[in-house]
Short mmCIF file of N, CA, C and O in Angstrom, two decimals:
data_model
loop_
_atom_site.label_atom_id
_atom_site.label_comp_id
_atom_site.label_asym_id
_atom_site.label_seq_id
_atom_site.Cartn_x
_atom_site.Cartn_y
_atom_site.Cartn_z
N UNK A 13 -65.37 6.78 10.51
CA UNK A 13 -64.96 8.16 11.01
C UNK A 13 -66.18 9.06 11.17
O UNK A 13 -67.05 9.07 10.38
N UNK A 14 -66.25 9.75 12.20
CA UNK A 14 -67.38 10.68 12.44
C UNK A 14 -67.12 11.98 11.67
O UNK A 14 -66.10 12.60 11.82
N UNK A 15 -68.10 12.39 10.91
CA UNK A 15 -67.86 13.57 10.01
C UNK A 15 -67.55 14.79 10.81
O UNK A 15 -66.88 15.69 10.29
N UNK A 16 -68.00 15.04 11.98
CA UNK A 16 -67.88 16.19 12.75
C UNK A 16 -66.43 16.34 13.01
O UNK A 16 -65.86 17.43 13.49
N UNK A 17 -65.59 15.21 13.07
CA UNK A 17 -64.28 15.24 13.45
C UNK A 17 -63.24 15.74 12.34
O UNK A 17 -62.10 15.69 12.51
N UNK A 18 -63.84 15.94 11.11
CA UNK A 18 -62.98 16.12 9.92
C UNK A 18 -62.54 17.64 9.72
O UNK A 18 -61.89 17.90 8.92
N UNK A 19 -62.92 18.44 10.80
CA UNK A 19 -62.34 19.78 10.73
C UNK A 19 -61.49 19.95 12.00
O UNK A 19 -61.81 19.62 13.09
N UNK A 20 -60.15 20.40 11.63
CA UNK A 20 -59.22 20.53 12.75
C UNK A 20 -59.43 21.99 13.11
O UNK A 20 -59.56 22.80 12.38
N UNK A 21 -59.15 22.29 14.42
CA UNK A 21 -59.26 23.62 15.02
C UNK A 21 -58.03 24.52 14.99
O UNK A 21 -58.08 25.58 15.28
N UNK A 22 -56.76 23.81 14.93
CA UNK A 22 -55.57 24.48 15.15
C UNK A 22 -54.93 25.01 13.88
O UNK A 22 -54.77 24.18 13.01
N UNK A 23 -54.60 26.33 13.91
CA UNK A 23 -53.95 26.90 12.65
C UNK A 23 -52.58 26.13 12.21
O UNK A 23 -52.36 26.03 11.14
N UNK A 24 -51.93 25.55 13.34
CA UNK A 24 -50.65 25.00 12.95
C UNK A 24 -50.86 23.77 12.23
O UNK A 24 -49.79 23.29 11.57
N UNK A 25 -52.06 23.12 12.09
CA UNK A 25 -52.21 21.89 11.27
C UNK A 25 -52.66 22.19 9.90
O UNK A 25 -52.65 21.27 9.06
N UNK A 26 -52.90 23.34 9.49
CA UNK A 26 -53.23 23.77 8.27
C UNK A 26 -52.19 23.66 7.31
O UNK A 26 -50.94 23.84 7.78
N UNK A 27 -52.32 23.46 6.00
CA UNK A 27 -51.30 23.32 5.03
C UNK A 27 -50.70 24.74 5.01
O UNK A 27 -51.47 25.81 5.11
N UNK A 28 -49.43 24.80 4.88
CA UNK A 28 -48.72 26.06 4.87
C UNK A 28 -48.95 26.88 3.59
O UNK A 28 -49.52 26.38 2.71
N UNK A 29 -48.38 27.95 3.61
CA UNK A 29 -48.55 28.99 2.47
C UNK A 29 -48.13 28.17 1.21
O UNK A 29 -47.05 27.59 1.19
N UNK A 30 -48.89 28.35 0.19
CA UNK A 30 -48.52 27.64 -1.20
C UNK A 30 -48.81 26.18 -0.99
O UNK A 30 -48.70 25.35 -2.02
N UNK A 31 -49.24 25.61 -0.03
CA UNK A 31 -49.55 24.10 0.04
C UNK A 31 -50.97 23.84 -0.01
O UNK A 31 -51.43 22.54 -0.15
N UNK A 32 -51.86 24.78 0.16
CA UNK A 32 -53.21 24.55 0.45
C UNK A 32 -53.82 24.23 -1.09
O UNK A 32 -53.43 24.60 -2.18
N UNK A 33 -54.94 23.39 -1.10
CA UNK A 33 -55.53 22.86 -2.40
C UNK A 33 -56.17 24.17 -3.06
O UNK A 33 -56.98 24.85 -2.38
N UNK A 34 -55.88 24.52 -4.23
CA UNK A 34 -56.37 25.57 -4.93
C UNK A 34 -57.55 25.28 -5.99
O UNK A 34 -58.20 26.06 -6.42
N UNK A 35 -57.58 24.01 -6.40
CA UNK A 35 -58.44 23.59 -7.49
C UNK A 35 -60.00 23.60 -7.10
O UNK A 35 -60.85 23.91 -7.97
N UNK A 36 -60.24 23.26 -5.89
CA UNK A 36 -61.70 23.33 -5.43
C UNK A 36 -62.31 22.08 -6.13
O UNK A 36 -61.78 21.17 -6.87
N UNK A 37 -63.62 21.92 -5.94
CA UNK A 37 -64.39 20.90 -6.68
C UNK A 37 -64.61 19.68 -5.73
O UNK A 37 -63.91 19.57 -4.75
N UNK A 38 -65.37 18.79 -6.15
CA UNK A 38 -65.70 17.53 -5.39
C UNK A 38 -64.66 16.58 -5.65
O UNK A 38 -64.49 16.15 -6.82
N UNK A 39 -63.94 15.90 -4.67
CA UNK A 39 -63.02 14.86 -4.82
C UNK A 39 -63.47 13.69 -4.23
O UNK A 39 -62.68 12.61 -4.28
N UNK A 40 -64.62 13.57 -3.70
CA UNK A 40 -65.01 12.35 -3.09
C UNK A 40 -65.42 11.28 -4.21
O UNK A 40 -65.93 11.62 -5.17
N UNK A 41 -64.84 10.10 -3.91
CA UNK A 41 -64.88 8.99 -4.80
C UNK A 41 -63.78 9.00 -5.89
O UNK A 41 -63.79 8.16 -6.76
N UNK A 42 -62.99 9.96 -5.82
CA UNK A 42 -61.76 10.06 -6.78
C UNK A 42 -60.67 9.34 -6.28
O UNK A 42 -60.37 9.26 -5.09
N UNK A 43 -59.86 8.70 -7.33
CA UNK A 43 -58.60 7.98 -6.97
C UNK A 43 -57.60 8.89 -6.44
O UNK A 43 -57.42 10.20 -6.94
N UNK A 44 -56.75 8.53 -5.43
CA UNK A 44 -55.62 9.31 -5.09
C UNK A 44 -54.46 8.55 -5.19
O UNK A 44 -54.24 7.33 -4.89
N UNK A 45 -53.39 9.22 -5.93
CA UNK A 45 -52.23 8.41 -6.31
C UNK A 45 -51.09 9.38 -6.04
O UNK A 45 -51.14 10.45 -5.88
N UNK A 46 -49.80 8.61 -5.98
CA UNK A 46 -48.57 9.36 -5.78
C UNK A 46 -48.28 9.80 -7.29
O UNK A 46 -48.57 9.31 -8.21
N UNK A 47 -47.31 10.86 -7.22
CA UNK A 47 -46.87 11.36 -8.67
C UNK A 47 -46.18 10.30 -9.40
O UNK A 47 -46.25 10.30 -10.56
N UNK A 48 -45.63 9.23 -8.78
CA UNK A 48 -44.84 8.26 -9.57
C UNK A 48 -45.83 7.12 -9.85
O UNK A 48 -45.58 6.17 -10.58
N UNK A 49 -47.17 7.28 -9.53
CA UNK A 49 -48.24 6.26 -10.05
C UNK A 49 -48.69 5.28 -9.04
O UNK A 49 -49.54 4.50 -9.38
N UNK A 50 -48.15 5.32 -7.83
CA UNK A 50 -48.70 4.33 -6.79
C UNK A 50 -50.20 4.80 -6.38
O UNK A 50 -50.44 5.89 -5.88
N UNK A 51 -51.09 3.97 -6.64
CA UNK A 51 -52.51 4.17 -6.26
C UNK A 51 -52.61 3.95 -4.68
O UNK A 51 -52.34 2.81 -4.25
N UNK A 52 -53.05 5.03 -3.91
CA UNK A 52 -53.22 5.02 -2.50
C UNK A 52 -54.65 4.55 -2.05
O UNK A 52 -54.85 4.08 -0.99
N UNK A 53 -55.59 4.68 -2.93
CA UNK A 53 -56.97 4.42 -2.58
C UNK A 53 -58.03 5.41 -3.28
O UNK A 53 -57.66 6.13 -4.38
N UNK A 54 -59.15 5.50 -2.64
CA UNK A 54 -60.22 6.51 -3.00
C UNK A 54 -60.62 7.34 -2.03
O UNK A 54 -60.80 7.04 -0.87
N UNK A 55 -60.74 8.61 -2.37
CA UNK A 55 -61.03 9.66 -1.42
C UNK A 55 -62.46 9.52 -0.88
O UNK A 55 -63.42 9.43 -1.61
N UNK A 56 -62.54 9.46 0.38
CA UNK A 56 -64.01 9.24 1.05
C UNK A 56 -64.29 10.57 1.88
O UNK A 56 -65.61 10.63 2.12
N UNK A 57 -63.37 11.26 2.25
CA UNK A 57 -63.70 12.63 2.94
C UNK A 57 -62.34 13.43 2.99
O UNK A 57 -61.35 13.05 2.59
N UNK A 58 -62.66 14.71 3.32
CA UNK A 58 -61.58 15.69 3.37
C UNK A 58 -61.41 16.08 4.77
O UNK A 58 -62.36 16.14 5.59
N UNK A 59 -60.09 16.45 5.18
CA UNK A 59 -59.84 16.90 6.62
C UNK A 59 -59.58 18.40 6.33
O UNK A 59 -58.66 18.75 5.60
N UNK A 60 -60.40 19.18 6.94
CA UNK A 60 -60.23 20.58 6.74
C UNK A 60 -59.71 21.38 7.92
O UNK A 60 -60.25 21.06 8.99
N UNK A 61 -58.67 22.12 7.90
CA UNK A 61 -58.06 22.80 9.00
C UNK A 61 -58.80 24.27 8.89
O UNK A 61 -58.57 24.86 7.94
N UNK A 62 -59.42 24.58 9.98
CA UNK A 62 -60.13 25.83 9.95
C UNK A 62 -59.22 26.88 10.74
O UNK A 62 -58.41 26.51 11.51
N UNK A 63 -59.48 28.09 10.35
CA UNK A 63 -58.73 29.19 11.03
C UNK A 63 -58.85 30.43 10.09
O UNK A 63 -59.86 30.48 9.52
N UNK A 64 -57.89 31.27 10.15
CA UNK A 64 -57.99 32.41 9.32
C UNK A 64 -58.26 32.17 7.77
O UNK A 64 -59.11 32.75 7.09
N UNK A 65 -57.56 31.09 7.35
CA UNK A 65 -57.69 30.63 5.96
C UNK A 65 -57.97 29.20 5.88
O UNK A 65 -57.03 28.37 5.97
N UNK A 66 -59.19 28.72 5.95
CA UNK A 66 -59.42 27.29 5.97
C UNK A 66 -58.73 26.59 4.78
O UNK A 66 -58.79 27.25 3.57
N UNK A 67 -58.18 25.38 4.95
CA UNK A 67 -57.51 24.76 3.96
C UNK A 67 -57.62 23.11 4.10
O UNK A 67 -57.79 22.62 5.16
N UNK A 68 -57.35 22.41 2.99
CA UNK A 68 -57.58 21.06 3.02
C UNK A 68 -56.12 20.57 3.63
O UNK A 68 -55.11 20.97 3.06
N UNK A 69 -56.25 19.91 4.70
CA UNK A 69 -55.08 19.44 5.40
C UNK A 69 -54.77 17.85 5.15
O UNK A 69 -53.72 17.44 5.39
N UNK A 70 -55.73 17.16 4.57
CA UNK A 70 -55.56 15.86 4.19
C UNK A 70 -56.83 15.10 3.80
O UNK A 70 -57.89 16.01 3.51
N UNK A 71 -56.70 13.92 3.43
CA UNK A 71 -57.94 13.21 2.94
C UNK A 71 -58.03 11.96 3.79
O UNK A 71 -57.06 11.23 4.07
N UNK A 72 -59.43 11.49 4.01
CA UNK A 72 -59.59 10.11 4.39
C UNK A 72 -59.75 9.31 3.15
O UNK A 72 -60.43 9.63 2.15
N UNK A 73 -59.04 8.30 3.14
CA UNK A 73 -58.90 7.36 1.87
C UNK A 73 -59.22 5.89 2.31
O UNK A 73 -58.82 5.33 3.36
N UNK A 74 -59.98 5.32 1.30
CA UNK A 74 -60.22 3.83 1.48
C UNK A 74 -59.30 3.11 0.74
O UNK A 74 -59.14 3.41 -0.57
N UNK A 75 -58.39 2.27 1.21
CA UNK A 75 -57.36 1.58 0.45
C UNK A 75 -58.09 0.34 -0.21
O UNK A 75 -59.14 0.03 -0.13
N UNK A 76 -57.22 -0.25 -1.13
CA UNK A 76 -57.68 -1.44 -1.76
C UNK A 76 -58.14 -2.56 -0.85
O UNK A 76 -58.77 -3.39 -1.25
N UNK A 77 -57.47 -2.52 0.44
CA UNK A 77 -57.74 -3.55 1.44
C UNK A 77 -59.14 -3.04 2.24
O UNK A 77 -59.33 -3.79 3.08
N UNK A 78 -59.68 -2.31 1.78
CA UNK A 78 -60.93 -1.60 2.44
C UNK A 78 -60.70 -1.07 3.71
O UNK A 78 -61.62 -1.05 4.74
N UNK A 79 -59.46 -0.56 4.07
CA UNK A 79 -59.06 0.11 5.31
C UNK A 79 -59.37 1.58 5.12
O UNK A 79 -58.97 2.09 3.95
N UNK A 80 -59.87 2.40 6.02
CA UNK A 80 -59.73 3.79 6.02
C UNK A 80 -58.58 4.38 6.84
O UNK A 80 -58.21 3.98 7.76
N UNK A 81 -57.71 5.19 6.01
CA UNK A 81 -56.54 5.90 6.52
C UNK A 81 -56.71 7.26 6.28
O UNK A 81 -57.42 7.78 5.35
N UNK A 82 -55.98 8.15 7.06
CA UNK A 82 -55.83 9.44 6.92
C UNK A 82 -54.54 9.93 6.27
O UNK A 82 -53.62 9.61 6.84
N UNK A 83 -54.65 10.61 5.02
CA UNK A 83 -53.35 10.99 4.50
C UNK A 83 -53.22 12.47 4.60
O UNK A 83 -54.11 13.27 4.15
N UNK A 84 -52.08 13.02 5.14
CA UNK A 84 -51.90 14.41 5.15
C UNK A 84 -51.63 14.98 3.77
O UNK A 84 -51.22 14.26 2.85
N UNK A 85 -51.74 16.20 3.65
CA UNK A 85 -51.48 16.99 2.34
C UNK A 85 -50.35 18.02 2.72
O UNK A 85 -50.57 18.86 3.61
N UNK A 86 -49.33 17.94 2.07
CA UNK A 86 -48.19 18.87 2.22
C UNK A 86 -47.52 18.86 0.76
O UNK A 86 -47.39 17.92 0.06
N UNK A 87 -46.98 20.01 0.39
CA UNK A 87 -46.39 20.14 -0.84
C UNK A 87 -47.36 20.25 -2.03
O UNK A 87 -48.60 20.44 -1.69
N UNK A 88 -46.96 20.19 -3.23
CA UNK A 88 -47.98 20.41 -4.25
C UNK A 88 -48.83 19.30 -4.45
O UNK A 88 -48.38 18.16 -4.40
N UNK A 89 -50.22 19.61 -4.66
CA UNK A 89 -51.07 18.58 -4.89
C UNK A 89 -51.94 19.04 -6.04
O UNK A 89 -52.34 20.06 -6.18
N UNK A 90 -52.13 18.00 -6.97
CA UNK A 90 -52.76 18.30 -8.21
C UNK A 90 -54.12 17.57 -8.13
O UNK A 90 -54.24 16.37 -7.69
N UNK A 91 -55.27 18.34 -8.47
CA UNK A 91 -56.59 17.78 -8.15
C UNK A 91 -57.32 17.93 -9.45
O UNK A 91 -57.28 19.04 -10.11
N UNK A 92 -58.03 16.90 -9.93
CA UNK A 92 -58.84 16.88 -11.03
C UNK A 92 -60.06 16.21 -10.88
O UNK A 92 -60.24 15.68 -9.74
N UNK A 93 -61.00 16.18 -11.68
CA UNK A 93 -62.33 15.34 -11.40
C UNK A 93 -61.99 13.88 -11.53
O UNK A 93 -62.82 13.04 -11.09
N UNK A 94 -60.83 13.34 -11.81
CA UNK A 94 -60.59 11.98 -11.98
C UNK A 94 -59.55 11.42 -10.97
O UNK A 94 -59.45 10.29 -10.69
N UNK A 95 -58.54 12.39 -10.56
CA UNK A 95 -57.49 11.99 -9.68
C UNK A 95 -57.04 13.07 -8.85
O UNK A 95 -57.04 14.23 -9.14
N UNK A 96 -56.54 12.61 -7.71
CA UNK A 96 -55.75 13.66 -6.78
C UNK A 96 -54.18 12.99 -6.81
O UNK A 96 -54.14 11.82 -6.54
N UNK A 97 -53.29 13.85 -7.14
CA UNK A 97 -51.95 13.46 -7.02
C UNK A 97 -51.18 14.11 -6.04
O UNK A 97 -51.29 15.41 -5.74
N UNK A 98 -50.45 13.33 -5.20
CA UNK A 98 -49.73 13.84 -4.10
C UNK A 98 -48.30 13.51 -4.28
O UNK A 98 -47.88 12.50 -5.07
N UNK A 99 -47.43 14.22 -3.46
CA UNK A 99 -45.94 13.65 -3.58
C UNK A 99 -45.83 12.35 -3.07
O UNK A 99 -46.52 11.76 -2.34
N UNK A 100 -44.80 11.77 -3.75
CA UNK A 100 -44.46 10.21 -3.33
C UNK A 100 -44.27 9.92 -1.80
O UNK A 100 -44.83 8.99 -1.44
N UNK A 101 -43.81 11.00 -1.05
CA UNK A 101 -43.54 10.91 0.30
C UNK A 101 -44.75 10.61 1.03
O UNK A 101 -44.82 9.95 2.20
N UNK A 102 -45.95 11.06 0.40
CA UNK A 102 -47.23 11.07 1.11
C UNK A 102 -47.51 9.46 1.51
O UNK A 102 -48.27 9.23 2.46
N UNK A 103 -47.06 8.56 0.62
CA UNK A 103 -47.41 7.11 0.87
C UNK A 103 -46.88 6.60 2.14
O UNK A 103 -47.40 5.57 2.72
N UNK A 104 -45.69 7.18 2.67
CA UNK A 104 -45.17 6.67 3.98
C UNK A 104 -45.81 7.31 5.13
O UNK A 104 -45.33 7.07 6.35
N UNK A 105 -46.66 8.22 5.07
CA UNK A 105 -47.06 9.04 6.19
C UNK A 105 -48.76 9.11 6.21
O UNK A 105 -49.35 9.77 5.44
N UNK A 106 -49.11 8.27 7.10
CA UNK A 106 -50.65 8.31 7.15
C UNK A 106 -50.95 7.96 8.70
O UNK A 106 -50.10 7.77 9.57
N UNK A 107 -52.27 8.10 9.01
CA UNK A 107 -52.82 7.93 10.34
C UNK A 107 -54.07 7.17 10.40
O UNK A 107 -54.78 7.20 9.43
N UNK A 108 -54.28 6.35 11.39
CA UNK A 108 -55.50 5.61 11.54
C UNK A 108 -56.64 6.40 12.05
O UNK A 108 -57.85 6.11 12.01
N UNK A 109 -56.34 7.63 12.77
CA UNK A 109 -57.41 8.48 13.33
C UNK A 109 -56.87 9.88 13.48
O UNK A 109 -55.60 10.20 13.19
N UNK A 110 -57.65 10.77 13.90
CA UNK A 110 -57.18 12.15 14.05
C UNK A 110 -56.21 12.32 15.17
O UNK A 110 -55.42 13.30 14.92
N UNK A 111 -56.26 11.46 16.04
CA UNK A 111 -55.23 11.63 17.05
C UNK A 111 -53.73 11.57 16.52
O UNK A 111 -52.75 12.18 17.07
N UNK A 112 -53.54 10.62 15.45
CA UNK A 112 -52.17 10.61 14.98
C UNK A 112 -52.02 11.44 13.71
O UNK A 112 -50.98 11.35 13.20
N UNK A 113 -53.05 12.13 13.37
CA UNK A 113 -52.97 12.91 12.04
C UNK A 113 -51.94 14.05 12.12
O UNK A 113 -51.18 14.07 11.18
N UNK A 114 -51.89 14.76 13.22
CA UNK A 114 -51.01 15.87 13.31
C UNK A 114 -49.50 15.40 13.23
O UNK A 114 -48.71 16.11 12.51
N UNK A 115 -49.23 14.25 13.91
CA UNK A 115 -47.86 13.77 13.79
C UNK A 115 -47.54 13.18 12.37
O UNK A 115 -46.38 13.61 11.87
N UNK A 116 -48.44 12.58 11.72
CA UNK A 116 -48.26 12.31 10.24
C UNK A 116 -47.97 13.52 9.42
O UNK A 116 -47.09 13.49 8.62
N UNK A 117 -48.72 14.44 9.67
CA UNK A 117 -48.73 15.74 8.86
C UNK A 117 -47.17 16.43 9.15
O UNK A 117 -46.58 16.76 8.27
N UNK A 118 -46.84 16.46 10.36
CA UNK A 118 -45.55 17.13 10.79
C UNK A 118 -44.47 16.27 10.12
O UNK A 118 -43.50 16.77 9.65
N UNK A 119 -44.49 14.85 10.17
CA UNK A 119 -43.48 14.16 9.58
C UNK A 119 -43.33 14.17 8.08
O UNK A 119 -42.11 14.26 7.56
N UNK A 120 -44.53 14.26 7.38
CA UNK A 120 -44.49 14.53 6.00
C UNK A 120 -43.83 15.95 5.71
O UNK A 120 -43.02 16.00 4.76
N UNK A 121 -44.20 17.06 6.33
CA UNK A 121 -43.69 18.31 6.10
C UNK A 121 -42.14 18.27 6.24
O UNK A 121 -41.42 18.91 5.50
N UNK A 122 -41.82 17.61 7.24
CA UNK A 122 -40.28 17.46 7.70
C UNK A 122 -39.56 16.79 6.47
O UNK A 122 -38.56 17.15 6.13
N UNK A 123 -40.23 15.69 5.99
CA UNK A 123 -39.60 14.88 4.96
C UNK A 123 -39.41 15.78 3.79
O UNK A 123 -38.29 15.69 3.07
N UNK A 124 -40.55 16.50 3.43
CA UNK A 124 -40.45 17.31 2.30
C UNK A 124 -39.59 18.54 2.25
O UNK A 124 -38.93 18.90 1.28
N UNK A 125 -39.25 18.94 3.52
CA UNK A 125 -38.44 19.99 3.67
C UNK A 125 -36.86 19.47 3.67
O UNK A 125 -35.97 20.22 3.07
N UNK A 126 -36.58 18.30 4.05
CA UNK A 126 -35.29 17.70 3.97
C UNK A 126 -35.00 17.17 2.65
O UNK A 126 -33.80 17.10 2.17
N UNK A 127 -36.11 16.73 1.85
CA UNK A 127 -35.93 16.27 0.47
C UNK A 127 -36.92 16.93 -0.35
O UNK A 127 -37.84 16.17 -0.97
N UNK A 128 -36.60 18.27 -0.80
CA UNK A 128 -37.59 19.00 -1.51
C UNK A 128 -37.84 18.28 -3.01
O UNK A 128 -38.92 18.54 -3.56
N UNK A 129 -36.96 17.52 -3.44
CA UNK A 129 -37.10 16.84 -4.83
C UNK A 129 -38.32 15.85 -4.77
O UNK A 129 -38.71 15.55 -5.85
N UNK A 130 -38.60 15.44 -3.59
CA UNK A 130 -39.75 14.44 -3.47
C UNK A 130 -41.08 15.23 -3.68
O UNK A 130 -42.13 14.45 -3.61
N UNK A 131 -41.16 16.46 -3.47
CA UNK A 131 -42.41 17.12 -3.51
C UNK A 131 -43.01 17.44 -4.93
O UNK A 131 -43.33 17.02 -5.79
#
């Protein structure tokens, strides 16, 4: 992934109110898992949506199979120095590149709106 591509320009792709990451800190190299414990991989980069309020819109993750995927962030996300926890539905929504990232983010948001218990 080209690092210059990790900032999205469109406000619509930013995490909505209450969805943006608030913990701050460096998450590179940290494990990312679903709330139920499924390990999705290791964070290698962050995708930042820029606009009035820049926010983390997702993460580039290296999977156990050594593939790089983009995972959108929507709903509550817990961040610590050891782990990033995302809603279980995140595991079904990823993209191979930024061209497909907006669609993955839209589908995840839609899923969480239809099934709020998954968030």
